[in-house]
Amino acid sequence: VIDDRVVVVGGGLAGASTAIALRRAGHSGPITVLGDEEHLPYQRPPLSKAVLKTASGIDALHVRPAAFYAEHDIRVRTGARVVAVDRESCTAALEEGAALPYDHLVLATGTRPRPLPGAEGCLELRTWADALALRAALRPGMRLVLVGGGFVGLEVAAVAAAIGAEVTVVEGLDRVLRRALSPEMSAHLEGVHREEGVRIVTGETVSSFEDGGVVLGSGERLPADVVAVGIGVVPNAELAAEAGLVVRDGIVVDDELRTSDERIWAVGDVARFPCLISGRDLRLESVQAAADQAVHVAGRIAGTVAGPYRAVPHFWSEQHGRRLLIAGVAAEGDEAVVRGDPASGPFSICRFAGDRLVAVETIDQGRDHLAARKLLAGDTAALDRAALEDPGVALASLVARPVTGRA
Ligand code: NAP
């Protein structure tokens, strides 16, 4: 109903985007966004990139300026932590004591860095405050150890190396970004980092954190001025679990992004949903998921969208001036076919589950990436695998043209 009260728990990109999309969809009822940080909703991707090398303020990162929320009658409350959801009375209780009634509740509570026992004194990177602390610590010649060869570890490594730091990345698995990328792309990125002077140690974990460095399982001691940890995230799903919603490494939602309570939705990296593109049950930690899921749920609440959520997952990263773009989601073990020569410039890697295209990883190949998103949105069973594997065939040429009838 157009006048329903919507309460959004979570002041990140997913939460803010839900509120913005609700107004765009014509919803006229009260909208409240509750965020526990002291800032207006902001974009996190620059925190591990530009923010670390430039003395910029947070304003440039805001999803919208304060005036936008005022103009659109969206109440954004910062420093507001929700401690309980009462599904009987349909209220969200704030730590400070107030209880906000809702007709629709949207959980956009996100994730938090996975803690590493023993590493309590180390830096991590999730929030603006974390990025400022890391930025203040980076300087030429300093020794930085990054625990975790995921997106945070590698992006920070690239920036720190460019500043002139001596950087070592310690990854527990046998290759970096193992869960996200093909072995070929991991190997390529490891090569790029090594060329740029970053030391990458794989198959190793830190056995102890000491003053002035860390000790690896192998016994090697790595001296460090600063140690930062990026070993993945934990979904902030406790609120949902305590409210009796179904939770399994994230808040479980159906293909419309609705939780086990029909008045409660979940969006962004806390939501575990059945992905209609990949056929897999996923929790996606990406800007794309936050933004697209927000638009979907807003449309459902406003009554402008019908049917299930269906969007092609995609991701990007930047390391040492290379742009990594990923369309789709592959599982470990999915086959990888390289198009082009990684040693000599831009290239793409098609991932196949059986004969079906499930993802395309590209380096500096924006056109292939956009084409891949279109291909993955369509009927992948109808794609010609030989053509996909042929670097002489542009992926864009395989995208079905709309039937326009006879001229
Ligand atoms: P991540 O990308 O999930 O990578 C964490 C890496 O650390 C994984 O390879 C993980 O292996 C490894 N690891 C786990 N425990 C370890 C240990 N004890 N010692 C060494 N390595 C260990 O997570 P993240 O880099 O921490 O990033 C945090 C969040 O920010 C993620 O949601 C990420 O997607 C997001 N982010 C995204 C981007 C982007 O998309 N460009 C950029 C920055 C941040 P396992 O797989 O075995 O756990």
Short mmCIF file of C-alpha atoms and ligand atoms in Angstrom, two decimals:
data_model
loop_
_atom_site.label_atom_id
_atom_site.label_comp_id
_atom_site.label_asym_id
_atom_site.label_seq_id
_atom_site.Cartn_x
_atom_site.Cartn_y
_atom_site.Cartn_z
CA VAL A 1 0.00 0.00 0.00
CA ILE A 2 1.35 3.35 -1.03
CA ASP A 3 1.03 4.88 2.47
CA ASP A 4 2.59 1.98 4.37
CA ARG A 5 5.30 2.76 6.89
CA VAL A 6 8.64 1.37 5.79
CA VAL A 7 11.49 0.97 8.24
CA VAL A 8 14.91 0.09 6.82
CA VAL A 9 17.45 -1.35 9.25
CA GLY A 10 20.92 -0.61 7.97
CA GLY A 11 22.42 2.62 6.68
CA GLY A 12 24.71 1.25 4.00
CA LEU A 13 24.29 1.29 0.23
CA ALA A 14 21.52 -1.34 0.28
CA GLY A 15 19.51 0.48 2.95
CA ALA A 16 19.84 3.93 1.39
CA SER A 17 19.12 2.59 -2.09
CA THR A 18 15.92 0.95 -0.84
CA ALA A 19 14.66 4.28 0.51
CA ILE A 20 15.64 6.19 -2.64
CA ALA A 21 14.04 3.57 -4.90
CA LEU A 22 10.84 3.59 -2.83
CA ARG A 23 10.33 7.30 -3.44
CA ARG A 24 11.22 6.87 -7.12
CA ALA A 25 8.63 4.12 -7.34
CA GLY A 26 5.99 6.52 -5.99
CA HIS A 27 5.77 5.29 -2.42
CA SER A 28 4.32 8.16 -0.38
CA GLY A 29 4.26 6.69 3.14
CA PRO A 30 6.84 7.37 5.84
CA ILE A 31 10.33 5.95 5.21
CA THR A 32 12.92 5.69 7.97
CA VAL A 33 16.49 4.46 7.49
CA LEU A 34 18.30 3.45 10.67
CA GLY A 35 22.08 3.25 10.54
CA ASP A 36 24.36 2.56 13.48
CA GLU A 37 27.35 4.48 12.10
CA GLU A 38 27.57 8.22 12.75
CA HIS A 39 27.58 9.02 9.02
CA LEU A 40 24.99 9.34 6.31
CA PRO A 41 24.97 6.25 4.06
CA TYR A 42 28.18 6.12 2.02
CA GLN A 43 29.84 4.07 -0.70
CA ARG A 44 32.39 1.57 0.59
CA PRO A 45 34.32 0.57 -2.59
CA PRO A 46 36.61 3.65 -2.51
CA LEU A 47 37.69 2.81 1.06
CA SER A 48 40.20 0.25 -0.20
CA LYS A 49 41.23 2.35 -3.20
CA ALA A 50 41.12 6.15 -3.68
CA VAL A 51 40.41 7.01 -0.03
CA LEU A 52 43.73 5.47 1.02
CA LYS A 53 45.77 7.69 -1.28
CA THR A 54 43.94 11.04 -1.23
CA ALA A 55 43.07 13.32 1.64
CA SER A 56 39.39 13.41 0.69
CA GLY A 57 36.47 13.76 3.08
CA ILE A 58 33.49 11.46 3.46
CA ASP A 59 31.10 13.84 1.66
CA ALA A 60 32.29 12.64 -1.75
CA LEU A 61 31.26 9.11 -0.75
CA HIS A 62 27.74 9.88 0.43
CA VAL A 63 25.09 7.93 -1.52
CA ARG A 64 23.07 11.18 -1.48
CA PRO A 65 23.68 14.50 0.30
CA ALA A 66 21.59 15.33 3.39
CA ALA A 67 19.47 17.75 1.33
CA PHE A 68 18.26 14.91 -0.90
CA TYR A 69 16.79 12.96 2.01
CA ALA A 70 15.14 16.13 3.34
CA GLU A 71 13.64 16.98 -0.06
CA HIS A 72 12.29 13.46 -0.46
CA ASP A 73 11.02 13.19 3.08
CA ILE A 74 13.27 10.24 3.90
CA ARG A 75 14.21 10.13 7.56
CA VAL A 76 17.79 8.94 7.93
CA ARG A 77 18.80 8.37 11.54
CA THR A 78 22.52 7.91 12.15
CA GLY A 79 23.94 6.38 15.32
CA ALA A 80 20.68 4.44 15.64
CA ARG A 81 21.15 0.77 16.50
CA VAL A 82 18.19 -1.57 16.33
CA VAL A 83 18.37 -4.12 19.13
CA ALA A 84 15.17 -6.11 18.58
CA VAL A 85 12.35 -6.70 16.13
CA ASP A 86 8.97 -7.63 17.55
CA ARG A 87 7.04 -9.36 14.80
CA GLU A 88 3.83 -9.50 16.83
CA SER A 89 3.55 -5.76 17.33
CA CYS A 90 5.49 -5.00 14.09
CA THR A 91 7.99 -2.72 15.77
CA ALA A 92 11.75 -2.24 15.63
CA ALA A 93 13.26 -1.33 19.01
CA LEU A 94 16.18 1.07 19.16
CA GLU A 95 18.97 0.82 21.70
CA GLU A 96 18.03 4.25 23.01
CA GLY A 97 14.58 2.92 23.91
CA ALA A 98 12.14 4.01 21.20
CA ALA A 99 10.16 1.43 19.18
CA LEU A 100 9.33 2.23 15.57
CA PRO A 101 6.18 0.69 14.08
CA TYR A 102 6.39 -0.69 10.54
CA ASP A 103 4.16 -2.14 7.86
CA HIS A 104 7.25 -3.31 5.95
CA LEU A 105 10.64 -3.90 7.49
CA VAL A 106 13.70 -4.11 5.25
CA LEU A 107 16.79 -5.69 6.79
CA ALA A 108 19.92 -4.29 5.18
CA THR A 109 22.24 -4.98 8.09
CA GLY A 110 25.24 -6.00 5.98
CA THR A 111 28.30 -7.80 7.23
CA ARG A 112 31.22 -7.17 9.55
CA PRO A 113 34.86 -8.25 9.30
CA ARG A 114 35.42 -11.82 10.39
CA PRO A 115 37.48 -11.62 13.59
CA LEU A 116 40.83 -13.38 13.76
CA PRO A 117 41.73 -14.58 17.26
CA GLY A 118 44.93 -12.92 18.44
CA ALA A 119 44.68 -10.08 15.91
CA GLU A 120 42.66 -7.75 18.13
CA GLY A 121 45.25 -4.97 17.93
CA CYS A 122 45.46 -5.06 14.12
CA LEU A 123 43.71 -2.83 11.65
CA GLU A 124 40.74 -3.96 9.56
CA LEU A 125 38.82 -2.30 6.76
CA ARG A 126 35.07 -1.97 6.66
CA THR A 127 34.16 1.57 7.68
CA TRP A 128 35.20 5.12 6.94
CA ALA A 129 36.89 5.22 10.36
CA ASP A 130 38.86 2.05 9.49
CA ALA A 131 39.99 3.62 6.21
CA LEU A 132 41.15 6.80 7.96
CA ALA A 133 43.22 4.76 10.43
CA LEU A 134 44.80 2.80 7.59
CA ARG A 135 45.41 5.93 5.53
CA ALA A 136 47.18 7.57 8.46
CA ALA A 137 49.45 4.53 8.83
CA LEU A 138 50.54 4.19 5.19
CA ARG A 139 53.81 5.85 4.20
CA PRO A 140 56.80 5.15 1.99
CA GLY A 141 59.17 2.56 3.39
CA MET A 142 56.81 1.27 6.08
CA ARG A 143 56.35 -2.48 6.37
CA LEU A 144 52.77 -3.64 5.98
CA VAL A 145 51.54 -7.20 6.46
CA LEU A 146 48.07 -7.95 5.14
CA VAL A 147 46.44 -11.12 6.41
CA GLY A 148 44.01 -12.44 3.79
CA GLY A 149 44.45 -12.40 0.02
CA GLY A 150 40.88 -11.39 -0.75
CA PHE A 151 39.55 -8.15 -2.20
CA VAL A 152 40.56 -6.05 0.81
CA GLY A 153 44.05 -7.53 1.09
CA LEU A 154 44.86 -7.19 -2.61
CA GLU A 155 43.37 -3.74 -3.18
CA VAL A 156 45.11 -2.35 -0.09
CA ALA A 157 48.35 -4.07 -1.14
CA ALA A 158 48.20 -2.31 -4.51
CA VAL A 159 47.66 1.14 -3.01
CA ALA A 160 50.27 0.64 -0.30
CA ALA A 161 52.88 -0.57 -2.81
CA ALA A 162 52.20 2.48 -4.99
CA ILE A 163 52.81 4.69 -1.95
CA GLY A 164 56.16 2.95 -1.50
CA ALA A 165 55.37 0.60 1.37
CA GLU A 166 56.97 -2.82 1.67
CA VAL A 167 53.97 -5.13 1.46
CA THR A 168 53.43 -8.81 2.23
CA VAL A 169 50.07 -10.54 1.76
CA VAL A 170 49.49 -13.77 3.71
CA GLU A 171 46.73 -15.93 2.24
CA GLY A 172 45.61 -19.12 3.97
CA LEU A 173 44.53 -20.91 0.80
CA ASP A 174 46.81 -22.01 -2.03
CA ARG A 175 45.98 -18.97 -4.17
CA VAL A 176 44.51 -15.48 -3.79
CA LEU A 177 40.78 -14.86 -4.31
CA ARG A 178 40.23 -18.58 -4.60
CA ARG A 179 36.52 -18.43 -3.90
CA ALA A 180 35.89 -15.64 -6.43
CA LEU A 181 38.20 -16.43 -9.34
CA SER A 182 39.53 -19.12 -11.66
CA PRO A 183 43.04 -20.45 -10.92
CA GLU A 184 44.23 -18.71 -14.11
CA MET A 185 43.01 -15.29 -12.93
CA SER A 186 44.41 -15.79 -9.42
CA ALA A 187 47.78 -16.66 -10.97
CA HIS A 188 47.62 -13.60 -13.20
CA LEU A 189 46.88 -11.25 -10.30
CA GLU A 190 49.58 -12.82 -8.14
CA GLY A 191 52.02 -12.20 -11.02
CA VAL A 192 50.95 -8.56 -11.33
CA HIS A 193 51.39 -8.01 -7.59
CA ARG A 194 54.83 -9.62 -7.63
CA GLU A 195 55.89 -7.45 -10.57
CA GLU A 196 54.85 -4.42 -8.56
CA GLY A 197 56.95 -5.52 -5.60
CA VAL A 198 54.27 -7.08 -3.37
CA ARG A 199 55.25 -10.34 -1.71
CA ILE A 200 52.44 -12.88 -1.73
CA VAL A 201 52.65 -15.87 0.59
CA THR A 202 49.98 -18.50 -0.02
CA GLY A 203 49.01 -21.59 1.96
CA GLU A 204 50.13 -19.89 5.16
CA THR A 205 48.41 -18.52 8.21
CA VAL A 206 49.65 -16.36 11.03
CA SER A 207 50.37 -18.38 14.14
CA SER A 208 51.06 -15.41 16.39
CA PHE A 209 50.87 -11.65 16.42
CA GLU A 210 53.71 -9.95 18.24
CA ASP A 211 54.99 -6.45 18.80
CA GLY A 212 56.72 -5.52 15.57
CA GLY A 213 55.49 -8.33 13.38
CA VAL A 214 53.80 -11.67 12.90
CA VAL A 215 54.99 -15.26 12.95
CA LEU A 216 53.74 -17.62 10.26
CA GLY A 217 52.82 -21.27 10.73
CA SER A 218 56.10 -22.17 9.00
CA GLY A 219 57.99 -20.32 11.74
CA GLU A 220 59.02 -17.43 9.48
CA ARG A 221 58.86 -14.06 11.21
CA LEU A 222 57.58 -11.13 9.17
CA PRO A 223 58.56 -7.77 10.66
CA ALA A 224 55.78 -5.22 10.33
CA ASP A 225 55.03 -1.64 11.30
CA VAL A 226 51.35 -2.28 10.65
CA VAL A 227 49.30 -5.46 10.32
CA ALA A 228 45.86 -5.33 8.71
CA VAL A 229 43.41 -8.21 8.52
CA GLY A 230 40.90 -8.87 5.73
CA ILE A 231 39.86 -12.50 6.01
CA GLY A 232 36.26 -12.20 4.93
CA VAL A 233 33.06 -11.16 6.62
CA VAL A 234 30.30 -12.40 8.90
CA PRO A 235 26.67 -11.51 8.10
CA ASN A 236 24.92 -9.32 10.66
CA ALA A 237 22.01 -11.71 10.96
CA GLU A 238 21.64 -11.91 14.75
CA LEU A 239 18.72 -9.46 14.81
CA ALA A 240 16.84 -11.61 12.31
CA ALA A 241 17.69 -14.83 14.12
CA GLU A 242 16.51 -13.44 17.46
CA ALA A 243 13.27 -12.38 15.79
CA GLY A 244 12.77 -16.01 14.75
CA LEU A 245 13.44 -15.54 11.03
CA VAL A 246 15.20 -18.28 9.09
CA VAL A 247 18.94 -17.62 9.10
CA ARG A 248 21.71 -19.68 7.47
CA ASP A 249 24.97 -17.78 6.90
CA GLY A 250 22.79 -14.76 6.18
CA ILE A 251 19.08 -14.03 6.33
CA VAL A 252 17.30 -16.55 4.15
CA VAL A 253 14.89 -15.00 1.64
CA ASP A 254 12.80 -16.40 -1.19
CA ASP A 255 13.16 -15.53 -4.87
CA GLU A 256 11.28 -12.28 -4.18
CA LEU A 257 13.75 -11.39 -1.38
CA ARG A 258 11.11 -11.87 1.31
CA THR A 259 12.11 -13.49 4.61
CA SER A 260 10.05 -16.15 6.35
CA ASP A 261 7.83 -13.25 7.57
CA GLU A 262 5.86 -11.68 4.72
CA ARG A 263 6.28 -8.18 6.14
CA ILE A 264 10.06 -8.45 6.33
CA TRP A 265 12.53 -8.32 3.45
CA ALA A 266 16.32 -8.58 3.33
CA VAL A 267 18.69 -6.95 0.84
CA GLY A 268 22.42 -6.60 0.26
CA ASP A 269 25.24 -8.73 1.57
CA VAL A 270 23.24 -10.08 4.52
CA ALA A 271 20.61 -11.70 2.27
CA ARG A 272 20.90 -15.34 1.19
CA PHE A 273 18.72 -15.77 -1.88
CA PRO A 274 18.07 -18.29 -4.64
CA CYS A 275 19.86 -16.74 -7.63
CA LEU A 276 17.81 -17.40 -10.75
CA ILE A 277 20.76 -16.59 -13.02
CA SER A 278 23.21 -19.09 -11.55
CA GLY A 279 20.71 -21.57 -10.11
CA ARG A 280 22.68 -21.34 -6.88
CA ASP A 281 21.84 -20.23 -3.36
CA LEU A 282 23.96 -17.14 -2.80
CA ARG A 283 24.86 -14.35 -0.46
CA LEU A 284 26.57 -11.74 -2.61
CA GLU A 285 29.00 -9.23 -1.17
CA SER A 286 28.75 -6.64 -3.91
CA VAL A 287 27.53 -3.18 -4.84
CA GLN A 288 25.47 -4.71 -7.65
CA ALA A 289 23.50 -6.95 -5.28
CA ALA A 290 22.95 -4.10 -2.81
CA ALA A 291 21.68 -1.75 -5.50
CA ASP A 292 19.61 -4.18 -7.58
CA GLN A 293 18.01 -5.94 -4.61
CA ALA A 294 17.08 -2.58 -3.11
CA VAL A 295 15.32 -1.55 -6.33
CA HIS A 296 13.49 -4.89 -6.45
CA VAL A 297 12.23 -4.78 -2.86
CA ALA A 298 11.25 -1.12 -3.17
CA GLY A 299 9.27 -1.99 -6.29
CA ARG A 300 7.55 -4.90 -4.54
CA ILE A 301 6.56 -2.71 -1.60
CA ALA A 302 5.38 0.11 -3.87
CA GLY A 303 3.56 -2.36 -6.10
CA THR A 304 5.45 -1.41 -9.26
CA VAL A 305 7.39 -4.66 -9.59
CA ALA A 306 5.94 -8.16 -9.89
CA GLY A 307 7.62 -11.55 -9.92
CA PRO A 308 10.95 -12.78 -8.67
CA TYR A 309 14.29 -11.00 -8.38
CA ARG A 310 16.48 -11.74 -11.35
CA ALA A 311 19.73 -9.86 -11.95
CA VAL A 312 23.13 -10.88 -13.25
CA PRO A 313 25.69 -10.65 -10.43
CA HIS A 314 28.75 -8.61 -11.23
CA PHE A 315 31.80 -7.33 -9.39
CA TRP A 316 34.81 -5.12 -10.00
CA SER A 317 38.17 -4.54 -8.48
CA GLU A 318 41.18 -2.36 -9.23
CA GLN A 319 44.72 -3.42 -8.52
CA HIS A 320 47.87 -1.73 -9.84
CA GLY A 321 45.89 0.11 -12.50
CA ARG A 322 44.28 -3.08 -13.84
CA ARG A 323 40.52 -3.30 -13.83
CA LEU A 324 39.16 -6.73 -12.94
CA LEU A 325 35.52 -7.20 -13.90
CA ILE A 326 33.52 -10.33 -13.15
CA ALA A 327 30.10 -11.14 -14.58
CA GLY A 328 28.18 -14.09 -13.15
CA VAL A 329 29.19 -16.46 -10.38
CA ALA A 330 31.34 -19.55 -10.79
CA ALA A 331 31.92 -22.29 -8.26
CA GLU A 332 35.30 -23.76 -7.53
CA GLY A 333 35.99 -26.47 -10.06
CA ASP A 334 34.03 -24.79 -12.87
CA GLU A 335 36.14 -24.98 -16.01
CA ALA A 336 38.10 -21.91 -17.16
CA VAL A 337 38.91 -21.05 -20.78
CA VAL A 338 41.25 -18.11 -21.39
CA ARG A 339 40.49 -15.79 -24.32
CA GLY A 340 43.51 -13.71 -25.31
CA ASP A 341 46.98 -13.64 -23.79
CA PRO A 342 47.23 -12.60 -20.13
CA ALA A 343 50.94 -11.83 -20.62
CA SER A 344 50.34 -9.22 -23.29
CA GLY A 345 47.34 -7.14 -22.25
CA PRO A 346 43.58 -7.30 -21.86
CA PHE A 347 42.02 -10.76 -21.75
CA SER A 348 38.94 -12.63 -20.60
CA ILE A 349 38.28 -15.98 -18.98
CA CYS A 350 35.02 -17.83 -19.59
CA ARG A 351 33.91 -20.16 -16.80
CA PHE A 352 31.75 -23.18 -17.60
CA ALA A 353 29.71 -25.52 -15.41
CA GLY A 354 29.53 -28.48 -17.74
CA ASP A 355 28.97 -26.77 -21.09
CA ARG A 356 26.98 -23.87 -19.66
CA LEU A 357 28.58 -20.43 -19.39
CA VAL A 358 28.32 -19.29 -15.74
CA ALA A 359 30.79 -16.41 -15.45
CA VAL A 360 33.26 -14.28 -17.36
CA GLU A 361 36.30 -12.71 -15.70
CA THR A 362 38.02 -9.90 -17.58
CA ILE A 363 41.05 -7.68 -17.20
CA ASP A 364 40.67 -4.25 -18.85
CA GLN A 365 37.97 -5.60 -21.17
CA GLY A 366 34.90 -3.49 -20.46
CA ARG A 367 33.22 -4.48 -23.72
CA ASP A 368 33.55 -8.20 -23.05
CA HIS A 369 32.24 -7.65 -19.52
CA LEU A 370 29.12 -5.81 -20.67
CA ALA A 371 28.51 -8.41 -23.36
CA ALA A 372 28.97 -11.17 -20.78
CA ARG A 373 26.31 -9.63 -18.55
CA LYS A 374 23.88 -9.70 -21.47
CA LEU A 375 24.82 -13.25 -22.39
CA LEU A 376 24.33 -14.44 -18.81
CA ALA A 377 20.94 -12.71 -18.60
CA GLY A 378 19.77 -14.68 -21.63
CA ASP A 379 19.50 -18.35 -22.49
CA THR A 380 23.01 -19.64 -21.76
CA ALA A 381 22.06 -23.16 -22.89
CA ALA A 382 21.68 -21.80 -26.43
CA LEU A 383 25.20 -20.34 -26.56
CA ASP A 384 27.78 -21.86 -28.86
CA ARG A 385 30.67 -22.93 -26.63
CA ALA A 386 33.18 -23.04 -29.50
CA ALA A 387 32.42 -19.40 -30.31
CA LEU A 388 32.74 -18.42 -26.63
CA GLU A 389 36.16 -20.03 -26.53
CA ASP A 390 37.38 -18.35 -29.72
CA PRO A 391 39.21 -15.08 -28.93
CA GLY A 392 38.63 -14.07 -32.55
CA VAL A 393 34.88 -13.90 -31.88
CA ALA A 394 33.88 -10.78 -29.92
CA LEU A 395 31.53 -11.70 -27.06
CA ALA A 396 29.33 -8.76 -28.10
CA SER A 397 28.70 -10.45 -31.45
CA LEU A 398 27.08 -13.38 -29.60
CA VAL A 399 24.50 -11.24 -27.85
CA ALA A 400 21.11 -11.91 -29.44
CA ARG A 401 19.77 -8.91 -31.28
CA PRO A 402 16.15 -8.04 -30.54
CA VAL A 403 13.85 -9.22 -33.33
CA THR A 404 12.76 -6.09 -35.11
CA GLY A 405 10.67 -7.64 -37.87
CA ARG A 406 11.13 -7.04 -41.59
CA ALA A 407 12.42 -3.71 -42.76
P1 NAP B 1 37.26 -11.89 0.98
O1 NAP B 1 37.33 -11.21 -0.34
O2 NAP B 1 36.22 -12.88 1.27
O3 NAP B 1 38.69 -12.57 1.16
C1 NAP B 1 39.22 -13.05 2.37
C2 NAP B 1 40.37 -14.00 2.05
O4 NAP B 1 41.12 -14.29 3.22
C3 NAP B 1 39.89 -15.32 1.53
O5 NAP B 1 40.70 -15.75 0.47
C4 NAP B 1 40.01 -16.20 2.75
O6 NAP B 1 40.04 -17.56 2.49
C5 NAP B 1 41.30 -15.70 3.34
N1 NAP B 1 41.47 -16.11 4.72
C6 NAP B 1 40.51 -16.53 5.59
N2 NAP B 1 41.06 -16.80 6.80
C7 NAP B 1 42.39 -16.56 6.69
C8 NAP B 1 43.48 -16.63 7.60
N3 NAP B 1 43.31 -17.00 8.87
N4 NAP B 1 44.72 -16.30 7.16
C9 NAP B 1 44.90 -15.90 5.88
N5 NAP B 1 43.90 -15.82 4.96
C10 NAP B 1 42.66 -16.12 5.36
O7 NAP B 1 37.15 -10.83 2.17
P2 NAP B 1 37.90 -9.44 2.43
O8 NAP B 1 39.05 -9.28 1.51
O9 NAP B 1 38.13 -9.43 3.91
O10 NAP B 1 36.83 -8.37 2.06
C11 NAP B 1 35.79 -8.05 2.98
C12 NAP B 1 34.52 -7.73 2.23
O11 NAP B 1 34.65 -6.57 1.46
C13 NAP B 1 34.06 -8.83 1.30
O12 NAP B 1 32.66 -8.84 1.37
C14 NAP B 1 34.51 -8.33 -0.04
O13 NAP B 1 33.73 -8.86 -1.09
C15 NAP B 1 34.31 -6.85 0.13
N6 NAP B 1 35.16 -6.10 -0.77
C16 NAP B 1 34.93 -6.18 -2.09
C17 NAP B 1 35.72 -5.50 -2.98
C18 NAP B 1 35.45 -5.62 -4.44
O14 NAP B 1 34.49 -6.29 -4.81
N7 NAP B 1 36.27 -5.00 -5.27
C19 NAP B 1 36.76 -4.72 -2.50
C20 NAP B 1 37.00 -4.65 -1.14
C21 NAP B 1 36.19 -5.35 -0.28
P3 NAP B 1 38.67 -18.46 2.72
O15 NAP B 1 37.94 -18.38 1.45
O16 NAP B 1 39.20 -19.82 3.07
O17 NAP B 1 37.92 -17.85 3.88
#
